[in-house]
Short mmCIF file of C-alpha atoms and ligand atoms in Angstrom, two decimals:
data_model
loop_
_atom_site.label_atom_id
_atom_site.label_comp_id
_atom_site.label_asym_id
_atom_site.label_seq_id
_atom_site.Cartn_x
_atom_site.Cartn_y
_atom_site.Cartn_z
CA MET A 1 0.00 0.00 0.00
CA GLY A 2 1.40 3.39 -1.01
CA GLN A 3 1.52 6.48 1.15
CA ILE A 4 -1.99 7.34 2.32
CA GLN A 5 -3.11 10.84 1.36
CA TRP A 6 -5.14 11.58 4.46
CA MET A 7 -6.38 14.99 3.38
CA ASP A 8 -7.56 13.60 0.03
CA GLU A 9 -9.56 11.00 1.91
CA VAL A 10 -11.10 13.73 4.07
CA LEU A 11 -11.99 15.88 1.06
CA LYS A 12 -13.80 12.92 -0.54
CA ARG A 13 -16.04 12.94 2.55
CA LYS A 14 -16.31 16.68 3.09
CA ASP A 15 -20.01 16.91 2.17
CA GLN A 16 -20.82 14.06 4.50
CA LEU A 17 -18.80 15.63 7.34
CA LEU A 18 -20.61 18.94 6.95
CA LYS A 19 -24.08 17.44 6.50
CA GLN A 20 -23.73 15.25 9.58
CA SER A 21 -22.17 18.07 11.62
CA PHE A 22 -25.18 20.24 10.71
CA GLU A 23 -27.59 17.53 11.83
CA LEU A 24 -25.81 16.98 15.13
CA LEU A 25 -25.44 20.73 15.76
CA SER A 26 -29.17 21.27 15.16
CA ILE A 27 -30.05 19.33 18.33
CA PRO A 28 -30.01 21.74 21.33
CA SER A 29 -28.24 19.24 23.60
CA ILE A 30 -28.16 21.34 26.77
CA LEU A 31 -28.54 19.69 30.18
CA ASP A 32 -32.26 19.70 31.01
CA GLU A 33 -33.19 17.53 33.94
CA SER A 34 -36.85 18.55 33.62
CA THR A 35 -37.10 16.26 30.58
CA ALA A 36 -34.99 13.47 32.10
CA GLY A 37 -36.34 9.92 32.03
CA PRO A 38 -35.27 6.33 31.51
CA GLY A 39 -32.35 6.26 29.07
CA ALA A 40 -32.20 10.06 29.15
CA PRO A 41 -30.67 11.07 32.52
CA PHE A 42 -29.68 14.54 31.25
CA GLY A 43 -32.84 15.30 29.30
CA ARG A 44 -34.48 14.54 25.99
CA ASN A 45 -32.19 16.57 23.72
CA ILE A 46 -28.92 15.14 25.03
CA ALA A 47 -30.38 11.65 24.57
CA LYS A 48 -31.42 12.60 21.03
CA ALA A 49 -27.89 13.80 20.15
CA LEU A 50 -26.34 10.63 21.60
CA ASN A 51 -28.78 8.43 19.68
CA TYR A 52 -28.17 10.39 16.49
CA LEU A 53 -24.46 9.49 16.62
CA LEU A 54 -25.00 5.89 17.67
CA ASP A 55 -27.55 5.38 14.85
CA LEU A 56 -25.06 6.80 12.40
CA GLY A 57 -22.40 4.41 13.66
CA ARG A 58 -24.69 1.41 13.41
CA LYS A 59 -25.76 2.27 9.84
CA ASP A 60 -22.10 2.65 8.86
CA GLY A 61 -21.33 -0.83 10.14
CA PHE A 62 -19.66 -0.07 13.47
CA ILE A 63 -20.46 -1.78 16.73
CA THR A 64 -22.31 0.63 19.01
CA LYS A 65 -23.41 0.59 22.61
CA ASN A 66 -25.56 2.91 24.69
CA PHE A 67 -24.90 3.03 28.44
CA ASP A 68 -28.34 3.97 29.79
CA GLY A 69 -28.16 7.33 28.03
CA TYR A 70 -25.17 8.41 30.14
CA ALA A 71 -22.64 7.65 27.42
CA GLY A 72 -22.12 5.53 24.35
CA HIS A 73 -19.45 4.19 22.12
CA ILE A 74 -18.80 3.40 18.47
CA GLU A 75 -16.20 0.73 17.89
CA MET A 76 -14.27 -1.02 15.16
CA GLY A 77 -11.50 -3.57 14.81
CA LYS A 78 -10.30 -6.52 16.82
CA GLY A 79 -7.79 -7.04 19.56
CA GLU A 80 -7.57 -7.24 23.29
CA GLU A 81 -6.64 -3.60 23.81
CA TYR A 82 -8.36 -0.53 22.49
CA ILE A 83 -7.52 3.05 21.57
CA GLY A 84 -10.01 5.56 22.99
CA ILE A 85 -11.13 8.85 21.50
CA LEU A 86 -13.13 10.70 24.09
CA ALA A 87 -15.60 13.33 22.86
CA HIS A 88 -18.82 14.87 24.16
CA ILE A 89 -22.11 15.95 22.64
CA ASP A 90 -23.53 18.12 25.43
CA VAL A 91 -23.17 21.89 25.08
CA VAL A 92 -23.40 24.93 27.34
CA PRO A 93 -26.51 27.15 26.99
CA ALA A 94 -26.38 29.45 23.99
CA GLY A 95 -26.92 32.82 25.68
CA GLY A 96 -28.13 35.79 23.67
CA GLY A 97 -26.84 38.05 20.92
CA TRP A 98 -26.09 35.49 18.19
CA THR A 99 -25.80 36.63 14.55
CA SER A 100 -27.57 33.45 13.39
CA PRO A 101 -29.62 31.14 15.65
CA PRO A 102 -27.24 28.96 17.72
CA PHE A 103 -28.96 25.70 16.80
CA SER A 104 -29.41 26.53 13.09
CA PRO A 105 -25.87 25.93 11.84
CA GLU A 106 -24.69 28.35 9.18
CA ILE A 107 -21.50 28.79 7.14
CA ARG A 108 -20.21 32.34 6.68
CA ASP A 109 -16.73 33.21 5.34
CA GLY A 110 -15.52 29.63 5.63
CA LYS A 111 -16.62 29.33 9.25
CA LEU A 112 -19.25 26.99 10.61
CA TYR A 113 -21.30 28.82 13.24
CA ALA A 114 -23.36 26.99 15.89
CA ARG A 115 -23.29 26.26 19.60
CA GLY A 116 -21.04 23.22 19.83
CA ALA A 117 -19.23 23.82 16.51
CA MET A 118 -15.92 23.99 18.39
CA ASP A 119 -16.91 22.41 21.71
CA ASP A 120 -17.34 19.60 21.04
CA LYS A 121 -19.75 18.39 18.36
CA GLY A 122 -17.69 19.62 15.39
CA PRO A 123 -14.56 17.78 16.60
CA THR A 124 -16.72 14.76 17.55
CA MET A 125 -17.89 14.49 13.93
CA ALA A 126 -14.29 14.99 12.77
CA ALA A 127 -13.19 12.05 14.92
CA TYR A 128 -16.11 9.96 13.68
CA ILE A 129 -15.33 10.60 10.01
CA ALA A 130 -11.65 9.93 10.79
CA MET A 131 -12.60 6.49 12.13
CA LYS A 132 -14.73 5.91 9.07
CA ILE A 133 -11.81 6.68 6.77
CA VAL A 134 -9.62 4.13 8.54
CA LYS A 135 -12.46 1.61 8.36
CA GLU A 136 -13.22 2.17 4.67
CA LEU A 137 -9.56 1.97 3.70
CA ALA A 138 -9.60 -1.45 5.39
CA LEU A 139 -6.25 -0.76 7.02
CA PRO A 140 -4.79 -3.50 9.21
CA LEU A 141 -5.10 -2.69 12.92
CA SER A 142 -3.77 -4.55 15.92
CA LYS A 143 -6.07 -2.84 18.41
CA ARG A 144 -9.72 -1.92 18.53
CA VAL A 145 -10.62 1.76 18.12
CA ARG A 146 -13.45 3.26 20.07
CA LEU A 147 -15.11 6.66 19.96
CA ILE A 148 -16.43 7.20 23.48
CA ILE A 149 -19.25 9.72 23.60
CA GLY A 150 -19.81 11.65 26.82
CA THR A 151 -23.00 13.57 27.56
CA ASP A 152 -22.25 15.52 30.75
CA GLU A 153 -18.83 17.09 30.18
CA GLU A 154 -20.07 20.64 30.68
CA THR A 155 -21.35 20.00 34.19
CA LYS A 156 -20.38 17.08 36.40
CA TRP A 157 -18.79 14.38 34.23
CA ARG A 158 -21.40 11.92 35.54
CA CYS A 159 -21.34 10.37 32.05
CA MET A 160 -17.81 9.05 32.43
CA ASN A 161 -18.26 7.97 36.03
CA HIS A 162 -21.06 5.78 34.74
CA TYR A 163 -19.23 4.57 31.65
CA PHE A 164 -16.08 3.43 33.41
CA LYS A 165 -18.11 1.45 35.93
CA PHE A 166 -18.72 -0.97 33.07
CA GLU A 167 -15.80 -0.55 30.71
CA LYS A 168 -12.06 -0.83 31.20
CA MET A 169 -9.77 2.06 30.34
CA PRO A 170 -8.36 2.32 26.83
CA VAL A 171 -4.67 1.47 26.65
CA MET A 172 -4.19 5.06 25.48
CA GLY A 173 -6.18 7.77 23.81
CA PHE A 174 -6.92 11.39 23.17
CA THR A 175 -9.74 13.88 23.45
CA PRO A 176 -10.46 16.41 20.68
CA ASP A 177 -11.72 18.94 23.22
CA ALA A 178 -8.96 21.52 23.78
CA GLU A 179 -5.88 22.51 21.77
CA PHE A 180 -3.32 21.40 19.24
CA PRO A 181 -0.52 20.40 19.26
CA MET A 182 -1.40 18.60 22.49
CA ILE A 183 -1.82 19.06 26.24
CA ILE A 184 0.13 16.38 28.09
CA GLY A 185 -0.22 17.66 31.64
CA GLU A 186 -2.82 19.28 33.88
CA LYS A 187 -2.37 20.59 37.39
CA GLY A 188 -4.04 18.86 40.31
CA LEU A 189 -7.26 20.52 41.47
CA LEU A 190 -7.93 20.92 45.17
CA SER A 191 -11.05 22.63 46.46
CA PHE A 192 -12.25 23.09 50.01
CA LYS A 193 -14.22 25.40 52.27
CA LEU A 194 -13.04 27.22 55.36
CA VAL A 195 -16.01 27.42 57.68
CA GLY A 196 -16.82 28.55 61.17
CA SER A 197 -19.86 29.45 63.24
CA LEU A 198 -20.43 32.87 64.77
CA THR A 199 -22.09 34.18 67.90
CA THR A 200 -24.16 37.32 68.17
CA PRO A 201 -21.72 40.23 68.29
CA ASN A 202 -21.25 42.40 71.31
CA VAL A 203 -21.58 45.98 70.11
CA ALA A 204 -20.60 47.99 73.17
CA ASN A 205 -17.39 49.72 72.16
CA ASP A 206 -17.22 48.90 68.51
CA GLU A 207 -17.92 51.35 65.80
CA TRP A 208 -19.27 48.90 63.23
CA ILE A 209 -20.68 45.41 63.14
CA LEU A 210 -19.73 43.44 60.05
CA ASP A 211 -23.28 42.31 59.40
CA GLU A 212 -22.76 40.65 56.03
CA PHE A 213 -19.90 40.02 53.64
CA TRP A 214 -20.84 38.54 50.26
CA SER A 215 -18.62 37.91 47.30
CA GLY A 216 -18.35 35.45 44.41
CA GLU A 217 -20.54 32.65 43.17
CA ARG A 218 -18.11 30.14 41.73
CA ILE A 219 -14.99 28.64 43.21
CA ASN A 220 -13.22 28.55 39.83
CA LEU A 221 -13.61 32.26 39.10
CA VAL A 222 -12.00 35.36 40.57
CA PRO A 223 -15.00 37.14 42.17
CA ASP A 224 -15.91 40.39 40.41
CA LEU A 225 -18.22 41.84 43.05
CA ALA A 226 -18.12 42.23 46.83
CA ILE A 227 -21.02 43.55 48.90
CA VAL A 228 -20.71 44.36 52.59
CA LYS A 229 -23.35 45.45 55.07
CA LEU A 230 -22.20 47.35 58.13
CA LYS A 231 -24.39 48.18 61.12
CA GLY A 232 -23.71 50.13 64.25
CA GLU A 233 -23.02 53.53 65.68
CA GLY A 234 -20.14 54.61 63.49
CA ASP A 235 -19.85 57.86 61.61
CA VAL A 236 -21.56 57.23 58.26
CA PHE A 237 -20.16 60.33 56.62
CA GLN A 238 -16.61 59.40 57.55
CA LEU A 239 -17.08 55.81 56.41
CA LYS A 240 -18.31 56.96 53.01
CA GLU A 241 -15.43 59.40 52.64
CA GLU A 242 -12.81 56.82 53.55
CA PHE A 243 -14.32 54.26 51.20
CA GLN A 244 -14.37 56.76 48.33
CA ALA A 245 -10.77 57.73 49.04
CA TYR A 246 -9.73 54.08 49.11
CA LEU A 247 -11.47 53.38 45.79
CA TYR A 248 -9.86 56.42 44.25
CA GLU A 249 -6.39 55.61 45.52
CA HIS A 250 -6.51 52.05 44.16
CA ARG A 251 -8.44 52.96 40.98
CA LEU A 252 -11.35 50.74 41.91
CA ASN A 253 -15.04 51.04 41.13
CA GLY A 254 -17.66 50.91 43.81
CA TYR A 255 -19.83 52.99 46.09
CA ALA A 256 -21.25 53.28 49.58
CA GLU A 257 -24.98 53.52 50.15
CA GLU A 258 -26.87 54.39 53.30
CA ALA A 259 -30.13 52.68 54.29
CA ASP A 260 -32.31 52.86 57.44
CA ASP A 261 -30.20 50.79 59.76
CA HIS A 262 -27.07 49.98 57.79
CA VAL A 263 -24.51 51.06 55.21
CA THR A 264 -23.83 48.96 52.12
CA LEU A 265 -20.41 48.99 50.45
CA ARG A 266 -20.10 47.65 46.92
CA LEU A 267 -16.82 47.04 45.17
CA GLN A 268 -16.34 45.92 41.59
CA GLY A 269 -13.53 43.56 40.57
CA ILE A 270 -12.60 41.78 37.36
CA ALA A 271 -13.54 38.14 36.87
CA HIS A 272 -10.95 35.74 35.55
CA HIS A 273 -10.49 31.99 35.48
CA ALA A 274 -9.12 30.58 38.73
CA PHE A 275 -6.06 29.08 37.06
CA GLU A 276 -4.65 32.59 36.67
CA PRO A 277 -5.93 34.26 39.85
CA ASP A 278 -3.39 37.09 39.61
CA ARG A 279 -4.82 38.14 36.24
CA GLY A 280 -8.22 39.13 37.62
CA LEU A 281 -9.12 41.61 40.31
CA ASN A 282 -10.52 39.83 43.34
CA ALA A 283 -13.27 42.11 44.69
CA ALA A 284 -13.40 40.33 48.05
CA LEU A 285 -9.70 40.80 48.69
CA ALA A 286 -9.86 44.48 47.75
CA MET A 287 -12.85 44.92 50.06
CA ALA A 288 -11.10 43.13 52.94
CA ARG A 289 -8.04 45.29 52.52
CA PHE A 290 -10.22 48.35 53.08
CA LEU A 291 -12.07 46.87 56.04
CA SER A 292 -8.86 45.74 57.74
CA ASN A 293 -8.24 49.36 58.73
CA MET A 294 -11.63 49.81 60.36
CA ARG A 295 -12.79 49.12 63.87
CA LEU A 296 -15.17 46.17 63.65
CA ASP A 297 -16.83 43.80 66.11
CA ALA A 298 -14.45 41.06 67.26
CA GLU A 299 -15.74 38.28 65.00
CA GLY A 300 -16.05 40.55 61.98
CA HIS A 301 -12.53 41.74 62.61
CA ARG A 302 -11.23 38.17 62.81
CA PHE A 303 -12.88 37.25 59.49
CA ILE A 304 -11.39 40.29 57.77
CA GLN A 305 -7.97 39.56 59.27
CA LEU A 306 -8.15 35.99 58.03
CA ILE A 307 -8.62 37.33 54.49
CA ALA A 308 -6.06 40.09 54.85
CA ASP A 309 -3.39 37.92 56.52
CA ARG A 310 -3.75 34.75 54.46
CA PHE A 311 -5.28 35.63 51.07
CA VAL A 312 -4.54 39.23 50.06
CA ASP A 313 -1.53 39.25 47.68
CA SER A 314 -1.25 35.48 48.02
CA PHE A 315 -2.19 34.14 44.59
CA PHE A 316 0.60 31.56 44.78
CA GLY A 317 -0.06 30.61 48.39
CA GLU A 318 2.67 32.88 49.79
CA LYS A 319 0.82 33.81 52.96
CA LEU A 320 -0.18 30.25 53.71
CA GLY A 321 3.42 29.13 53.26
CA ILE A 322 2.47 26.70 50.48
CA GLN A 323 4.29 28.11 47.43
CA GLN A 324 5.70 25.36 45.30
CA LYS A 325 6.49 24.47 41.71
CA ASP A 326 8.01 21.76 39.60
CA ASP A 327 9.40 21.77 36.09
CA ARG A 328 6.57 19.61 34.74
CA LEU A 329 3.46 21.60 35.64
CA GLY A 330 4.79 24.88 37.03
CA VAL A 331 3.59 26.85 40.05
CA LEU A 332 0.81 26.26 42.54
CA THR A 333 -1.98 28.85 42.22
CA LEU A 334 -4.66 29.79 44.72
CA ASN A 335 -8.06 31.38 44.17
CA ALA A 336 -10.44 32.36 46.95
CA GLY A 337 -13.66 32.43 44.93
CA VAL A 338 -16.63 32.55 47.30
CA PHE A 339 -17.05 34.47 50.57
CA ARG A 340 -20.11 34.32 52.83
CA TYR A 341 -20.31 35.95 56.23
CA ARG A 342 -23.45 36.50 58.27
CA SER A 343 -23.07 38.03 61.67
CA GLY A 344 -24.31 35.76 64.46
CA GLU A 345 -24.57 32.84 62.03
CA SER A 346 -21.73 31.53 59.92
CA GLN A 347 -18.68 32.28 57.80
CA GLU A 348 -17.32 30.53 54.72
CA ILE A 349 -14.48 30.99 52.25
CA HIS A 350 -14.26 28.62 49.27
CA VAL A 351 -10.75 28.00 48.00
CA ASN A 352 -9.50 26.48 44.75
CA ILE A 353 -5.85 25.44 44.52
CA ARG A 354 -4.13 24.15 41.37
CA HIS A 355 -0.94 22.31 42.17
CA PRO A 356 2.04 20.79 40.34
CA LEU A 357 2.86 17.09 40.04
CA SER A 358 5.15 16.96 43.05
CA THR A 359 2.64 18.25 45.63
CA ASP A 360 1.90 16.19 48.73
CA VAL A 361 -1.77 17.10 49.15
CA ASP A 362 -2.23 15.73 52.68
CA GLN A 363 0.70 17.78 53.85
CA LEU A 364 -0.64 20.81 51.99
CA ILE A 365 -4.01 20.56 53.73
CA GLN A 366 -2.37 20.11 57.11
CA GLN A 367 -0.23 23.20 56.53
CA ILE A 368 -3.28 25.30 55.61
CA GLU A 369 -5.18 24.01 58.62
CA GLU A 370 -2.38 25.19 60.89
CA MET A 371 -2.24 28.58 59.19
CA VAL A 372 -5.96 29.32 59.65
CA ALA A 373 -6.56 27.78 63.08
CA GLU A 374 -6.13 31.05 64.97
CA TYR A 375 -9.04 32.56 62.96
CA GLN A 376 -11.41 29.89 64.28
CA VAL A 377 -12.26 28.33 60.96
CA TYR A 378 -11.64 24.76 59.83
CA ILE A 379 -11.38 22.95 56.51
CA THR A 380 -14.34 20.99 55.15
CA ASP A 381 -15.74 19.66 51.85
CA ILE A 382 -12.36 18.71 50.43
CA ASP A 383 -12.49 17.75 46.78
CA HIS A 384 -9.33 16.64 45.03
CA LEU A 385 -8.47 15.63 41.47
CA PRO A 386 -4.83 14.57 41.24
CA ALA A 387 -2.51 16.11 38.68
CA HIS A 388 -2.52 14.45 35.27
CA TYR A 389 0.68 13.99 33.31
CA ILE A 390 1.76 11.75 30.44
CA HIS A 391 5.50 11.41 30.21
CA GLU A 392 7.17 12.78 27.06
CA ASP A 393 8.65 9.35 26.35
CA HIS A 394 5.30 7.57 26.18
CA PRO A 395 4.50 6.16 22.68
CA LEU A 396 1.21 8.11 22.71
CA ILE A 397 3.18 11.36 22.73
CA SER A 398 5.71 10.35 20.10
CA ILE A 399 3.05 8.98 17.73
CA LEU A 400 0.75 12.01 18.01
CA SER A 401 3.72 14.39 17.69
CA THR A 402 4.88 12.70 14.49
CA VAL A 403 1.38 12.74 12.99
CA TYR A 404 0.92 16.39 13.86
CA GLU A 405 4.29 17.40 12.41
CA GLN A 406 3.80 15.42 9.23
CA GLN A 407 0.40 16.93 8.56
CA THR A 408 0.98 20.53 9.57
CA GLY A 409 4.71 20.99 8.97
CA GLU A 410 4.83 22.65 12.37
CA PRO A 411 6.67 21.50 15.51
CA ALA A 412 4.48 19.61 18.00
CA LYS A 413 5.08 21.72 21.09
CA LEU A 414 3.95 19.83 24.20
CA LEU A 415 1.66 21.94 26.40
CA THR A 416 0.49 21.79 29.99
CA THR A 417 -2.38 23.66 31.65
CA GLY A 418 -3.67 24.84 34.99
CA GLY A 419 -7.20 24.35 33.67
CA GLY A 420 -8.77 20.95 33.33
CA THR A 421 -9.50 19.13 30.08
CA TYR A 422 -11.58 16.06 29.39
CA ALA A 423 -8.33 14.11 28.85
CA ARG A 424 -8.10 13.76 32.62
CA VAL A 425 -10.82 11.12 32.41
CA LEU A 426 -8.42 8.80 30.58
CA LYS A 427 -5.68 7.11 32.54
CA THR A 428 -3.31 7.52 29.61
CA GLY A 429 -4.74 10.34 27.54
CA VAL A 430 -3.95 13.78 26.19
CA ALA A 431 -6.00 16.63 24.77
CA PHE A 432 -5.34 16.78 21.02
CA GLY A 433 -7.04 19.68 19.19
CA PRO A 434 -9.25 21.07 17.82
CA VAL A 435 -7.95 24.64 18.29
CA PHE A 436 -4.79 25.20 16.26
CA PRO A 437 -2.00 27.43 17.61
CA GLY A 438 -2.78 31.11 17.15
CA LYS A 439 -6.46 30.48 16.40
CA VAL A 440 -9.30 31.96 18.43
CA GLU A 441 -10.88 29.73 21.08
CA THR A 442 -14.63 30.26 20.54
CA ALA A 443 -15.97 27.61 22.92
CA HIS A 444 -18.76 28.76 25.26
CA GLN A 445 -18.99 32.11 23.48
CA ARG A 446 -21.65 33.85 21.47
CA ASP A 447 -21.21 33.14 17.73
CA GLU A 448 -19.14 30.02 18.45
CA TYR A 449 -17.57 28.74 15.25
CA ILE A 450 -14.95 26.45 13.80
CA GLU A 451 -13.16 27.23 10.53
CA ILE A 452 -14.08 24.63 7.92
CA ASP A 453 -10.43 24.28 6.88
CA ASP A 454 -9.45 23.58 10.49
CA LEU A 455 -12.24 21.02 10.82
CA LEU A 456 -10.95 19.24 7.71
CA LYS A 457 -7.34 19.46 8.90
CA ALA A 458 -8.30 18.05 12.29
CA THR A 459 -10.16 15.18 10.60
CA ALA A 460 -7.07 14.26 8.57
CA ILE A 461 -4.86 14.43 11.67
CA TYR A 462 -7.29 12.26 13.66
CA ALA A 463 -7.53 9.69 10.86
CA GLN A 464 -3.78 9.24 10.70
CA ALA A 465 -3.50 9.29 14.50
CA ILE A 466 -6.13 6.57 14.86
CA TYR A 467 -4.35 4.44 12.26
CA GLU A 468 -0.90 4.87 13.78
CA LEU A 469 -2.07 4.34 17.38
CA ALA A 470 -4.10 1.24 16.54
CA GLN A 471 -1.11 -0.24 14.71
CA SER A 472 1.45 0.44 17.42
ZN1 ZN B 1 -15.75 20.51 25.69
#
């Protein structure tokens, strides 16, 4: 057999790829538990999108299996071991402001627009057509190849928890759900809450009672708003003046507002993903820095000091004494994303830490516990996903690198991330496309699109990758 012209094979199937992408993209497969039922745990439309793909696979002569509507797979070949390609057909809600309706796919200027075009239905169809090419060329394979279809990637990954209760892990694989050339490592993700209960404050000599401190709604975002309610006998005029001066001095936006029995302070920050906490502007930390100079009730004061002493200017864990890095995954980062304080009731701070490969997590937690003990809070609700890293020497990396370099003529730079990708589901897996270097990541955005040329290029890369991996 001569050299296979992978792109020629893709171009022969371009109409089919586009037609089937359009059909899959037309199903609004957003999580909707109100229409959940047997075989459709995440709602009718997600089940419809899963069945659409499985039907396609069956008609094309693959072996398919549906796992109670949680996940499915499309398989070919023989052999004890299998290569896994992990994709997902659920999408995030469309939001408003689209140029063309998000579930009526449309091509403009060589770009395919639709919710899911980039994340992840376009790449899912690319991987499917890639498998079909390998099948139709009747190439000899020593392993099975399986497209694993997830349905709950955008929320809780319940799909894959269910799937891998029944199926063993692929020997290796990739997910077309992030970036090219490939992401071989992902930091470990540690989340927890610092909590404590509060007693009714004694007001006698204090100027202000910290009645309420509210900031942030998601642990994996830098909070962009902080709202504080102060009660008591303090000088309202002076408070407002000092707050305004503070905002001015630090070039912050916000205001103070007086009501019957309290003063409300609002401070605006800048949201950013938690894996780069220093790139946002944490509204809660800026608010705490202001309040740390005020006379507050004892418990309010302790809460503010906890934030000021342990979290302000501590995006890499400096003030908790937990800075660390390794040369595989880089530095530990820390985001305090949610703050809730209610005088006389309770206090909570939700923390998200992203750590390198070398971190000893038990020791890390113990260290933090010691550093916050004096503020009368304790750690609870610990959630940990270990770091994920595939060694550069693994055949998966060398095979995918070679395929990528042959098809693009570009070096296959190996990437790592502080964010999480779907590849983490696989014991031996990397994220491999679909976003090419220098291209815009449109996932989750209004007017999401994928360039048709990139979709075709990705299909050719996946086809060769499947062939080479299943032969190895
Ligand atoms: Zn995705």
